[in-house]
Coordinates of C-alpha atoms and ligand atoms in Angstrom, one line a residue:
Chain C
M6 CA 54.1 58.4 -26.8
E7 CA 57.2 57.5 -29.1
R8 CA 56.7 59.2 -32.2
E9 CA 57.9 57.2 -35.4
I10 CA 60.8 58.3 -37.0
V11 CA 60.3 60.1 -41.0
I12 CA 63.8 60.7 -41.7
R13 CA 66.4 58.9 -40.7
M14 CA 70.6 59.4 -41.7
E15 CA 73.1 57.6 -41.1
E16 CA 76.7 58.4 -41.9
L17 CA 75.3 60.4 -45.3
T18 CA 78.5 61.7 -47.2
K19 CA 78.3 62.7 -50.7
L20 CA 81.5 63.6 -52.0
Y21 CA 82.3 66.3 -55.1
G22 CA 85.4 65.6 -56.3
Q23 CA 87.6 65.8 -53.7
Q24 CA 85.2 68.4 -51.7
K25 CA 83.0 66.3 -49.0
A26 CA 79.9 68.6 -49.2
V27 CA 78.4 66.7 -47.0
D28 CA 80.6 64.6 -44.1
S29 CA 78.6 61.4 -42.5
L30 CA 75.9 63.1 -41.3
S31 CA 73.5 61.0 -38.8
L32 CA 71.0 62.2 -37.6
S33 CA 66.5 61.5 -37.3
V34 CA 63.6 63.3 -37.4
A35 CA 59.8 62.7 -35.5
E36 CA 56.7 62.7 -37.0
G37 CA 55.3 66.0 -36.8
E38 CA 58.7 67.8 -35.7
V39 CA 59.4 71.5 -37.3
F40 CA 63.6 70.9 -37.6
G41 CA 65.0 73.7 -38.5
F42 CA 68.6 73.0 -40.4
L43 CA 70.9 75.9 -39.9
G44 CA 74.5 76.6 -42.1
P45 CA 76.3 79.0 -43.6
N46 CA 76.7 79.5 -47.2
G47 CA 78.1 76.4 -48.7
A48 CA 77.9 74.0 -45.5
G49 CA 76.2 70.9 -47.1
K50 CA 72.3 72.3 -46.6
T51 CA 70.6 71.8 -49.5
T52 CA 72.8 68.7 -50.9
T53 CA 71.1 67.2 -48.2
M54 CA 67.8 67.6 -49.2
L55 CA 68.6 66.8 -52.6
M56 CA 69.8 63.4 -51.0
L57 CA 66.6 63.4 -49.2
L58 CA 64.6 64.0 -52.5
G59 CA 66.8 61.5 -54.4
L60 CA 67.6 64.0 -56.6
T61 CA 71.0 63.0 -56.2
E62 CA 72.4 59.9 -54.9
P63 CA 74.6 59.8 -51.6
T64 CA 78.5 58.5 -52.5
S65 CA 77.9 56.4 -49.2
G66 CA 75.6 55.6 -46.3
T67 CA 71.8 55.7 -46.0
V68 CA 69.1 57.6 -46.3
R69 CA 65.5 56.7 -45.5
V70 CA 62.0 58.7 -45.9
C71 CA 59.1 57.3 -44.2
G72 CA 61.2 53.9 -44.4
F73 CA 61.4 54.0 -48.6
D74 CA 65.1 54.7 -50.1
P75 CA 64.7 57.1 -52.2
A76 CA 67.4 56.0 -54.5
R77 CA 65.6 53.3 -54.7
D78 CA 62.3 53.7 -54.8
P79 CA 61.7 57.6 -55.8
L80 CA 58.5 57.4 -56.7
K81 CA 57.3 56.5 -52.6
V82 CA 59.0 58.6 -51.7
K83 CA 57.8 61.5 -54.3
K84 CA 54.4 60.8 -53.4
I85 CA 54.6 61.9 -49.8
I86 CA 56.9 64.4 -50.0
G87 CA 56.5 68.2 -50.6
Y88 CA 60.2 69.6 -51.6
L89 CA 59.9 73.6 -52.0
P90 CA 63.4 74.3 -53.9
E91 CA 65.6 77.5 -53.0
N92 CA 64.8 79.3 -55.9
V93 CA 61.3 78.5 -56.6
G94 CA 60.5 77.9 -60.7
F95 CA 56.7 78.2 -62.6
Y96 CA 55.5 78.0 -65.6
E97 CA 55.1 81.8 -66.4
D98 CA 52.4 82.3 -69.6
M99 CA 50.1 80.5 -66.5
D100 CA 48.0 81.6 -63.8
A101 CA 48.6 80.6 -60.8
R102 CA 45.8 78.5 -60.8
Q103 CA 46.9 76.7 -63.8
N104 CA 50.4 76.2 -62.0
L105 CA 48.7 74.6 -58.9
R106 CA 46.3 72.8 -61.3
Y107 CA 50.1 70.7 -63.2
I108 CA 51.4 70.0 -60.2
A109 CA 48.4 68.4 -59.1
R110 CA 47.8 66.4 -61.9
L111 CA 51.3 64.9 -62.3
N112 CA 50.2 64.0 -58.8
D113 CA 46.8 62.0 -60.0
I114 CA 44.5 64.1 -58.5
P115 CA 41.9 64.9 -60.2
D116 CA 40.5 67.9 -61.6
R117 CA 37.4 68.4 -58.9
V118 CA 39.2 67.6 -56.6
S119 CA 42.1 69.5 -56.7
A120 CA 39.8 72.6 -57.7
A121 CA 38.8 73.3 -54.6
R122 CA 42.0 72.4 -53.2
I123 CA 43.3 75.2 -55.3
D124 CA 41.0 77.8 -53.8
K125 CA 41.3 76.7 -50.4
L126 CA 45.4 76.7 -50.7
L127 CA 45.6 80.1 -52.7
E128 CA 43.0 82.2 -50.6
E129 CA 45.4 80.6 -47.5
V130 CA 49.2 81.7 -48.6
D131 CA 46.9 85.3 -49.8
L132 CA 47.1 85.4 -53.2
A133 CA 43.2 84.7 -54.3
K134 CA 43.0 88.1 -56.0
E135 CA 45.8 87.4 -57.7
A136 CA 45.3 84.0 -58.7
G137 CA 44.4 85.2 -62.4
K138 CA 47.6 87.3 -63.4
K139 CA 49.7 85.6 -65.0
V140 CA 52.6 84.2 -62.9
G141 CA 55.9 85.9 -64.9
S142 CA 54.6 89.4 -63.9
Y143 CA 54.4 87.7 -59.8
S144 CA 57.2 89.7 -57.4
K145 CA 59.2 87.4 -55.6
G146 CA 56.8 87.5 -52.7
M147 CA 54.1 86.1 -54.8
R148 CA 55.9 83.4 -56.3
Q149 CA 57.5 82.3 -52.3
R150 CA 53.5 81.5 -51.6
L151 CA 53.1 80.1 -54.3
G152 CA 55.6 77.5 -54.0
I153 CA 53.9 77.3 -50.5
A154 CA 50.7 76.1 -52.0
E155 CA 52.3 74.0 -54.7
V156 CA 54.0 72.1 -52.4
L157 CA 50.4 71.7 -50.3
I158 CA 48.8 70.7 -52.8
K159 CA 48.7 66.9 -52.7
E160 CA 49.3 67.5 -49.1
P161 CA 52.4 65.2 -48.1
R162 CA 53.2 64.3 -45.1
V163 CA 56.8 65.1 -45.1
V164 CA 57.6 69.0 -46.0
F165 CA 61.7 69.8 -47.3
L166 CA 61.2 74.2 -47.3
D167 CA 64.8 75.3 -48.7
E168 CA 65.1 78.8 -47.5
P169 CA 61.6 79.1 -47.7
T170 CA 61.6 83.2 -46.1
I171 CA 64.4 84.1 -49.1
G172 CA 63.0 87.4 -49.7
L173 CA 60.7 88.0 -47.8
D174 CA 59.5 91.3 -46.5
P175 CA 59.4 91.2 -42.4
D176 CA 55.3 91.0 -42.8
G177 CA 55.6 87.8 -44.9
T178 CA 58.1 86.4 -43.2
N179 CA 56.3 86.2 -40.2
R180 CA 53.4 85.0 -42.2
M181 CA 55.1 82.3 -44.2
L182 CA 56.1 81.5 -40.6
E183 CA 52.6 80.7 -39.3
L184 CA 52.1 78.9 -41.9
I185 CA 54.7 76.6 -41.2
R186 CA 53.9 76.3 -37.6
S187 CA 50.3 75.8 -38.7
L188 CA 51.1 73.2 -40.6
S189 CA 53.4 70.9 -38.5
R190 CA 50.4 71.9 -35.2
E191 CA 47.3 71.4 -37.2
R192 CA 47.7 68.8 -39.9
R193 CA 50.6 67.1 -38.4
M194 CA 53.2 67.6 -41.3
T195 CA 56.7 67.1 -40.7
I196 CA 58.7 70.3 -41.9
F197 CA 62.2 69.8 -42.6
F198 CA 63.8 73.4 -43.5
S199 CA 67.3 74.9 -43.8
S200 CA 67.4 78.9 -43.3
H201 CA 70.5 80.9 -42.8
L202 CA 68.5 83.4 -40.3
L203 CA 68.9 82.7 -36.8
D204 CA 65.8 84.3 -35.3
Q205 CA 63.5 82.7 -37.4
V206 CA 65.5 79.7 -36.8
Q207 CA 64.7 79.9 -32.9
Q208 CA 60.9 80.7 -33.6
I209 CA 59.3 78.1 -34.8
S210 CA 61.9 74.8 -35.0
D211 CA 61.1 72.0 -32.0
R212 CA 64.4 71.1 -33.0
I213 CA 67.7 72.6 -35.0
G214 CA 70.9 71.3 -36.2
I215 CA 73.8 73.0 -37.2
M216 CA 75.6 71.9 -39.8
I217 CA 79.6 73.7 -40.7
K218 CA 81.8 73.0 -43.6
G219 CA 79.4 69.7 -44.4
K220 CA 79.6 68.4 -40.9
L221 CA 76.7 68.5 -38.2
V222 CA 78.3 69.9 -35.1
A223 CA 75.0 70.6 -32.8
A224 CA 70.9 68.6 -32.8
G225 CA 68.8 69.4 -30.3
P226 CA 66.0 71.3 -29.4
L227 CA 67.5 75.0 -28.8
A228 CA 67.6 74.1 -24.5
E229 CA 70.0 71.6 -25.1
L230 CA 72.0 73.3 -27.8
A231 CA 72.4 76.1 -25.2
Q232 CA 73.7 73.9 -22.1
R233 CA 75.8 72.0 -24.1
G234 CA 77.6 74.5 -26.0
L235 CA 77.6 77.2 -24.0
G236 CA 78.0 74.9 -20.8
L237 CA 74.7 77.6 -19.4
E238 CA 72.4 76.3 -16.8
E239 CA 68.3 76.0 -16.8
G240 CA 67.1 79.5 -16.6
E241 CA 69.8 81.5 -17.5
S242 CA 69.1 83.7 -20.9
Y243 CA 70.6 83.0 -24.4
T244 CA 70.1 83.2 -27.7
L245 CA 70.8 81.5 -30.6
E246 CA 72.6 83.7 -31.7
E247 CA 75.7 82.9 -28.6
I248 CA 75.6 79.5 -30.0
Y249 CA 76.1 79.5 -33.3
M250 CA 78.8 81.9 -33.0
K251 CA 80.7 79.5 -30.6
Y252 CA 79.9 76.4 -33.0
F253 CA 80.7 78.8 -36.0
K254 CA 84.1 79.6 -34.1
E255 CA 84.9 76.2 -33.4
A256 CA 85.0 75.4 -36.6
Chain P
M24 CA 50.8 57.1 -66.7
H25 CA 48.9 59.6 -66.0
G26 CA 52.8 61.6 -65.6
I27 CA 53.3 61.1 -69.2
L28 CA 49.3 62.2 -70.0
T29 CA 49.7 65.2 -68.0
I30 CA 52.9 66.9 -69.7
Y31 CA 52.0 65.5 -72.8
R32 CA 48.7 68.1 -73.2
K33 CA 50.3 71.0 -71.5
E34 CA 53.8 70.4 -74.0
M35 CA 50.5 70.1 -77.2
E36 CA 49.8 73.2 -75.7
D37 CA 52.8 74.9 -75.4
H38 CA 53.3 73.9 -78.4
F39 CA 50.2 75.4 -80.2
S40 CA 50.8 78.7 -79.1
S41 CA 54.2 78.9 -79.8
M42 CA 54.9 81.5 -82.2
R43 CA 58.9 80.5 -83.0
F44 CA 56.1 76.3 -83.8
L45 CA 53.9 78.1 -86.1
L46 CA 56.2 80.4 -87.8
I47 CA 58.5 77.9 -89.1
A48 CA 55.1 75.5 -89.9
A49 CA 53.6 77.8 -91.7
L50 CA 57.0 78.5 -93.5
V51 CA 56.9 74.8 -94.5
V52 CA 53.3 74.9 -95.0
M53 CA 53.7 77.5 -97.4
I54 CA 57.0 76.5 -99.6
G55 CA 56.2 73.8 -100.0
V56 CA 52.2 74.1 -101.0
I57 CA 54.6 76.5 -103.7
I58 CA 56.7 74.2 -105.2
A59 CA 54.0 71.3 -105.4
S60 CA 51.7 74.2 -107.6
M61 CA 54.1 75.1 -109.6
V62 CA 55.3 71.3 -110.8
G63 CA 50.9 71.1 -110.8
M64 CA 50.5 73.7 -113.2
S65 CA 52.9 72.8 -115.4
M66 CA 52.0 68.7 -115.6
Q67 CA 48.4 70.7 -116.4
E68 CA 50.6 72.3 -120.1
E69 CA 52.8 69.2 -120.5
L70 CA 49.5 66.5 -120.0
W71 CA 46.9 68.7 -122.0
G72 CA 45.4 66.5 -124.9
V73 CA 48.0 63.6 -123.7
A74 CA 47.5 59.9 -122.4
K75 CA 48.4 60.4 -118.7
P76 CA 51.0 58.3 -117.8
T77 CA 51.4 56.0 -115.0
F78 CA 51.2 57.2 -110.7
V79 CA 51.0 60.9 -113.2
F80 CA 49.8 62.2 -109.0
L81 CA 52.6 60.9 -107.1
M82 CA 54.9 63.5 -110.1
L83 CA 53.1 65.8 -107.9
F84 CA 55.6 65.3 -105.0
T85 CA 58.5 63.9 -107.1
S86 CA 59.2 66.5 -109.9
T87 CA 61.9 68.7 -110.1
G88 CA 60.8 72.5 -110.9
K89 CA 62.2 75.4 -111.1
L90 CA 63.7 74.9 -108.1
F91 CA 63.7 71.6 -106.3
S92 CA 61.0 68.7 -105.9
F93 CA 59.1 68.9 -102.8
I94 CA 60.3 65.9 -101.4
Q95 CA 63.8 67.2 -101.5
F96 CA 62.6 70.5 -100.1
I97 CA 61.4 68.2 -96.9
G98 CA 64.6 66.1 -97.0
L99 CA 66.4 69.0 -96.8
L100 CA 64.0 71.1 -94.3
G101 CA 62.0 68.9 -92.7
P102 CA 64.9 68.9 -89.5
M103 CA 63.9 72.4 -88.9
I104 CA 60.5 71.5 -87.5
G105 CA 62.5 68.4 -85.5
I106 CA 64.9 70.9 -84.1
I107 CA 62.8 73.8 -83.9
L108 CA 60.1 71.4 -81.5
G109 CA 62.5 69.9 -79.4
F110 CA 66.4 72.0 -78.8
D111 CA 64.9 73.0 -75.4
A112 CA 63.0 70.9 -74.3
I113 CA 64.8 69.4 -70.7
N114 CA 67.3 72.8 -70.6
R115 CA 64.0 75.3 -70.6
E116 CA 62.9 73.5 -67.8
R117 CA 66.1 74.3 -66.1
S118 CA 67.1 77.9 -66.9
G119 CA 63.5 78.7 -65.6
R120 CA 64.2 76.1 -62.9
T121 CA 61.2 74.4 -63.0
L122 CA 63.0 71.0 -63.4
S123 CA 63.9 70.3 -59.7
K124 CA 59.7 71.2 -59.3
L125 CA 58.7 68.5 -62.6
V126 CA 61.3 65.9 -61.2
S127 CA 59.9 65.6 -57.0
Q128 CA 56.5 65.1 -58.3
P129 CA 55.8 61.2 -58.2
I130 CA 56.7 60.5 -62.1
Y131 CA 59.3 58.9 -63.5
R132 CA 62.6 61.0 -65.4
D133 CA 61.8 59.1 -68.8
A134 CA 58.2 59.8 -68.6
I135 CA 59.3 63.8 -68.6
I136 CA 61.4 62.8 -72.0
N137 CA 58.9 60.3 -73.7
A138 CA 55.9 63.1 -73.5
K139 CA 57.9 65.7 -74.4
F140 CA 59.2 63.2 -78.0
L141 CA 55.7 62.0 -78.3
A142 CA 53.9 65.7 -78.4
G143 CA 56.6 66.8 -81.1
V144 CA 56.0 63.5 -83.1
T145 CA 52.3 64.5 -83.0
M146 CA 53.2 68.0 -84.0
I147 CA 55.3 67.1 -86.6
A148 CA 52.1 63.7 -88.0
I149 CA 50.0 67.3 -88.1
V150 CA 52.1 68.7 -89.9
M151 CA 53.0 66.6 -92.5
V152 CA 49.4 64.7 -93.0
S153 CA 47.6 68.2 -93.4
L154 CA 50.7 69.5 -95.9
V155 CA 49.9 66.6 -97.9
L156 CA 46.5 66.4 -97.5
I157 CA 46.7 70.5 -99.3
I158 CA 48.8 69.0 -102.1
S159 CA 47.0 66.3 -103.3
G160 CA 43.5 68.7 -103.0
L161 CA 45.5 71.0 -105.2
G162 CA 46.5 68.0 -107.2
I163 CA 42.9 66.8 -108.0
R164 CA 42.1 70.0 -109.0
L165 CA 44.8 71.3 -111.1
I166 CA 45.8 68.3 -113.2
G167 CA 42.4 66.4 -112.7
V168 CA 43.1 63.3 -111.5
V169 CA 42.2 61.8 -108.7
P170 CA 45.1 59.1 -106.8
G171 CA 44.5 55.3 -107.1
A172 CA 44.8 53.2 -104.6
E173 CA 48.5 51.9 -104.9
E174 CA 49.1 55.7 -104.9
I175 CA 47.2 56.3 -101.9
W176 CA 49.3 53.3 -100.4
R177 CA 52.6 55.0 -101.2
L178 CA 52.0 58.2 -99.7
V179 CA 50.6 56.8 -96.7
I180 CA 54.5 55.1 -96.5
Y181 CA 56.0 58.2 -97.7
L182 CA 54.1 60.2 -94.8
V183 CA 55.2 57.3 -92.8
I184 CA 59.2 57.7 -93.6
S185 CA 58.6 61.4 -93.1
I186 CA 57.6 61.3 -90.0
L187 CA 60.3 59.0 -88.9
Y188 CA 62.6 61.2 -90.7
I189 CA 62.3 64.3 -89.4
S190 CA 61.2 63.0 -85.6
F191 CA 64.9 61.7 -85.5
W192 CA 66.1 65.1 -85.6
L193 CA 63.7 65.7 -82.7
G194 CA 65.5 63.0 -80.4
A195 CA 68.3 64.8 -81.3
A196 CA 67.5 68.3 -80.5
I197 CA 66.1 66.5 -77.7
L198 CA 70.0 65.2 -76.4
F199 CA 71.4 68.1 -76.7
S200 CA 68.7 69.8 -74.7
V201 CA 69.5 66.9 -71.8
V202 CA 73.2 67.6 -72.3
F203 CA 74.1 70.8 -72.7
R204 CA 72.1 73.3 -69.8
S205 CA 72.4 76.9 -72.4
T206 CA 69.4 76.4 -74.9
A207 CA 71.4 78.7 -77.4
T208 CA 74.3 76.4 -77.3
S209 CA 71.6 73.1 -77.7
A210 CA 70.6 75.0 -81.1
L211 CA 73.4 75.8 -82.0
A212 CA 75.1 71.7 -81.3
S213 CA 71.3 70.9 -83.4
L214 CA 71.7 73.5 -86.0
A215 CA 76.1 72.4 -86.5
V216 CA 74.8 69.0 -86.6
W217 CA 71.8 69.1 -88.8
I218 CA 74.0 71.2 -91.5
G219 CA 77.2 68.8 -91.1
L220 CA 75.1 65.7 -91.9
S221 CA 73.2 66.6 -94.6
F222 CA 75.6 69.3 -96.8
F223 CA 79.5 68.3 -95.4
V224 CA 78.9 64.3 -96.0
G225 CA 78.5 64.5 -99.4
L226 CA 80.9 66.8 -100.2
G227 CA 83.4 65.4 -98.0
G228 CA 82.3 62.0 -99.4
G229 CA 83.0 63.2 -102.6
F230 CA 86.7 64.5 -101.4
L231 CA 87.4 61.5 -99.7
A232 CA 86.3 59.3 -103.3
D233 CA 88.4 61.7 -105.2
A234 CA 91.2 61.5 -102.5
I235 CA 91.6 57.8 -102.6
S236 CA 90.6 56.5 -105.9
P237 CA 90.5 59.8 -108.8
I238 CA 89.0 59.4 -111.9
K239 CA 92.1 58.7 -114.1
Q240 CA 91.4 59.4 -117.9
T241 CA 93.8 56.3 -118.8
A242 CA 93.8 54.3 -122.2
D243 CA 93.3 51.3 -120.1
M244 CA 89.6 50.9 -120.1
A245 CA 89.4 48.0 -117.5
E246 CA 91.6 50.1 -114.8
A247 CA 89.9 53.3 -116.0
T248 CA 86.3 51.6 -115.7
S249 CA 87.5 50.1 -111.8
A250 CA 88.6 53.4 -110.4
F251 CA 85.3 54.9 -111.1
V252 CA 82.8 52.4 -110.0
K253 CA 85.5 51.8 -106.5
N254 CA 85.0 56.0 -106.6
A255 CA 81.3 55.5 -106.3
E256 CA 81.2 53.3 -104.0
I257 CA 83.4 55.6 -101.5
Q258 CA 81.3 58.1 -102.9
R259 CA 78.1 55.8 -101.5
A260 CA 79.3 54.6 -98.0
A261 CA 80.0 57.7 -97.0
S262 CA 76.1 58.7 -97.8
L263 CA 75.2 56.5 -95.4
F264 CA 75.9 58.7 -92.9
S265 CA 73.1 61.6 -94.5
P266 CA 70.7 60.9 -93.1
M267 CA 69.0 63.8 -95.7
T268 CA 70.5 62.0 -98.9
L269 CA 69.4 58.6 -97.0
Y270 CA 66.0 60.3 -97.1
G271 CA 66.0 61.5 -100.1
D272 CA 66.8 57.6 -101.7
A273 CA 63.9 56.4 -100.1
T274 CA 61.2 58.5 -100.4
S275 CA 62.0 58.4 -103.9
T276 CA 62.0 54.9 -103.8
I277 CA 58.9 54.7 -102.9
L278 CA 56.9 57.8 -104.3
D279 CA 58.7 57.1 -107.7
P280 CA 58.0 53.4 -108.6
L281 CA 59.5 53.2 -112.2
R282 CA 63.2 54.7 -111.4
K283 CA 65.8 52.3 -110.9
T284 CA 68.6 54.0 -108.9
P285 CA 67.6 56.8 -107.0
R286 CA 70.7 58.9 -108.3
S287 CA 72.8 58.6 -111.7
F288 CA 76.1 58.9 -111.9
V289 CA 77.1 57.9 -115.4
L290 CA 77.8 60.4 -117.9
M291 CA 75.8 60.1 -121.5
G292 CA 72.8 62.0 -123.3
P293 CA 69.1 63.0 -121.3
L294 CA 67.6 60.3 -123.0
E295 CA 70.2 57.5 -122.8
R296 CA 70.3 58.3 -119.6
F297 CA 66.1 58.3 -119.5
S298 CA 66.0 54.6 -120.4
L299 CA 68.8 53.3 -118.3
S300 CA 67.8 54.8 -115.2
R301 CA 64.1 53.8 -115.7
F302 CA 62.3 50.5 -115.8
Q303 CA 59.3 50.1 -118.2
N304 CA 57.4 49.3 -115.9
P305 CA 57.0 50.1 -112.3
L306 CA 58.5 48.5 -109.1
P307 CA 55.3 46.8 -107.5
L308 CA 54.4 48.2 -103.9
G309 CA 56.7 45.3 -102.1
Q310 CA 59.4 45.9 -104.0
S311 CA 60.1 49.2 -103.3
V312 CA 59.1 48.5 -99.6
V313 CA 61.7 46.3 -99.1
I314 CA 64.5 48.4 -100.3
V315 CA 63.4 51.9 -98.2
A316 CA 62.6 48.8 -95.1
P317 CA 66.5 48.9 -94.3
F318 CA 65.9 52.8 -94.3
L319 CA 63.5 52.5 -91.8
I320 CA 65.1 50.3 -89.2
S321 CA 68.4 52.1 -89.6
L322 CA 66.9 55.8 -88.3
I323 CA 64.7 54.0 -85.8
A324 CA 68.2 52.8 -84.9
I325 CA 69.9 55.7 -84.3
T326 CA 66.3 57.9 -82.6
L327 CA 66.9 54.4 -80.1
V328 CA 70.5 55.1 -79.2
C329 CA 69.8 59.2 -78.7
F330 CA 66.8 58.0 -76.6
G331 CA 69.6 55.9 -75.3
I332 CA 72.1 58.9 -74.3
C333 CA 69.3 60.5 -73.1
Y334 CA 68.4 58.5 -70.5
A335 CA 71.6 57.8 -69.5
V336 CA 72.6 61.5 -69.2
F337 CA 69.6 62.0 -67.9
M338 CA 67.9 59.6 -65.4
R339 CA 70.2 59.7 -62.1
Q340 CA 71.2 63.6 -62.9
E341 CA 71.7 65.3 -60.4
I342 CA 68.9 68.5 -60.6
R343 CA 69.8 71.7 -58.5
S344 CA 67.7 74.5 -58.6
T345 CA 70.5 77.0 -59.1
Ligands
ATP416 N1 77.8 70.4 -58.3 C1 78.2 70.5 -58.0 N2 79.5 70.5 -58.2 C2 80.9 70.5 -57.1 N3 80.2 70.8 -56.3 C3 79.3 71.7 -55.8 C4 78.3 70.7 -56.7 N4 77.0 71.8 -55.8 C5 77.6 71.7 -54.4 N5 78.5 72.3 -54.3 C6 79.3 72.5 -53.5 O1 78.7 71.9 -52.2 C7 79.1 72.9 -50.9 C8 77.4 72.4 -50.4 O2 76.7 73.3 -51.2 P1 75.1 73.3 -50.5 O3 74.9 73.3 -51.8 O4 74.5 72.7 -50.3 O5 74.9 74.4 -49.5 P2 74.1 75.1 -49.3 O6 74.2 74.6 -47.4 O7 73.1 74.7 -49.4 O8 74.7 77.0 -49.4 P3 73.4 77.6 -49.6 O9 72.9 78.9 -47.9 O10 74.1 78.9 -50.0 O11 72.3 77.5 -50.3 C9 79.3 73.1 -51.5 O12 80.4 74.1 -51.5 C10 79.5 73.9 -53.3 O13 80.1 74.1 -54.1
MG417 MG1 71.8 76.3 -50.5

């Protein structure tokens, strides 16, 4: 069965002055897929995401999210996507529940619908006990989990996560990865996430893209990258790190 | 539509619990009431056993007591309310990293600015209306007159002008909060513009006028007069750039229907000045409105210009959460 393409980028380019932050990027992601976007600092991962969200305009090229152009139809895109920025902020003097309710209201979800969803989400991200505390007192990990809850409150079709595991302890990281995985498996959400932590990307991604200095140097399932990048046959062992380092040295 | 309402509600809650706003509002209400009650008490003495002049109630707002009148005070300190309500409207969200979350929700970006502006205007209206109501209550007690229908109308128009005037400053402050990333910078920029337009335009106008057309003591009467008139005209033109002066002129025209000109620059004896600068009979309400209409229109126009710049800068701006 052919799956629907939800994210499509063609020859996408973003210039900052003379610098090419993203250089003719072509890529598509199918529905329900977990796409891991890998790259060193300054590779252009965040910039790509901003263009997908319509938060910055591409210099050239096309972007489509569920068939809509984020620059021309921003509201249609924003209705169906959830975005976790790389350094998510909250209204510090409100508690978790109030922050979530505000986001729900901005999405035109009535309070009586959101109340039940909020309770369920707080359980899911393990914040139910701290839900009444002001967010100002939250630790980094709690903030990150609250950020995920805010993304999910509107039940999006496509989720963009910019370095979702940054600042989490090993246990928190594993639970975050499990949650991301289940979003795709159980709720058929499409996940586009960025990271520079190789083993995490390896663990949960259906497909992986490696971006270096604005260029997408490789994209595909892990096994395929290994075959093409390292010239390995099926059955031989490899790690994503070897593949990544190879591309990194080439670039 | 839901976006603008939701943000409006949150902003209102924020304002009501904002120490900064409560302090400035308390300060303005306190000083305003003190000024008006001082005026009221001295009027109580002066009017003892004398027939009350027309529009005596409005004098509560226009008479200069020991320092300045109520309307002068609002002209001076009112902009602070607008600035405090608006100077960090957008860049607070930027530095708190909530802005990129906000703009990725299904709402139009201009809804964010509009909602914040409307919430600010509501707060301004609440402060001004309650201030005028408190002073009216005091006035009824102190001088024992109930305002007539026309006096009430004039007060309502005064309120509209004041709310517009302070909202202009709110709009300007919001503009700075869009343009500058740091809240300290936008606060300073708003203050600088406030001080510049309120005080230095008048001074600068005076200097300019004296430089271009100095007032000379010559024997030739016609020459001296024309220099004098030209000097005054330049000062007047310069004052058009000062919202505070414009506001003062407009409100005194509305609240003091007996005066011919908002300012008298001719030097003469007090009695003579009084008779020359005041009408025998009050200017009808319609006429007063016609006089202040251009002021109202220009205030609305510059507020709209502020908004235009806000939209132009903010609508297509890249929003990163770093
Ligand atoms: N507003 C801007 N003006 C100029 N250059 C910018 C701007 N924003 C980003 N850049 C440049 O674009 C490039 C890509 O940045 P981007 O934030 O997309 O990287 P990233 O892959 O997300 O990196 P990280 O892993 O550190 O988050 C960087 O070299 C950066 O310096
Ligand atoms: Mg980044």
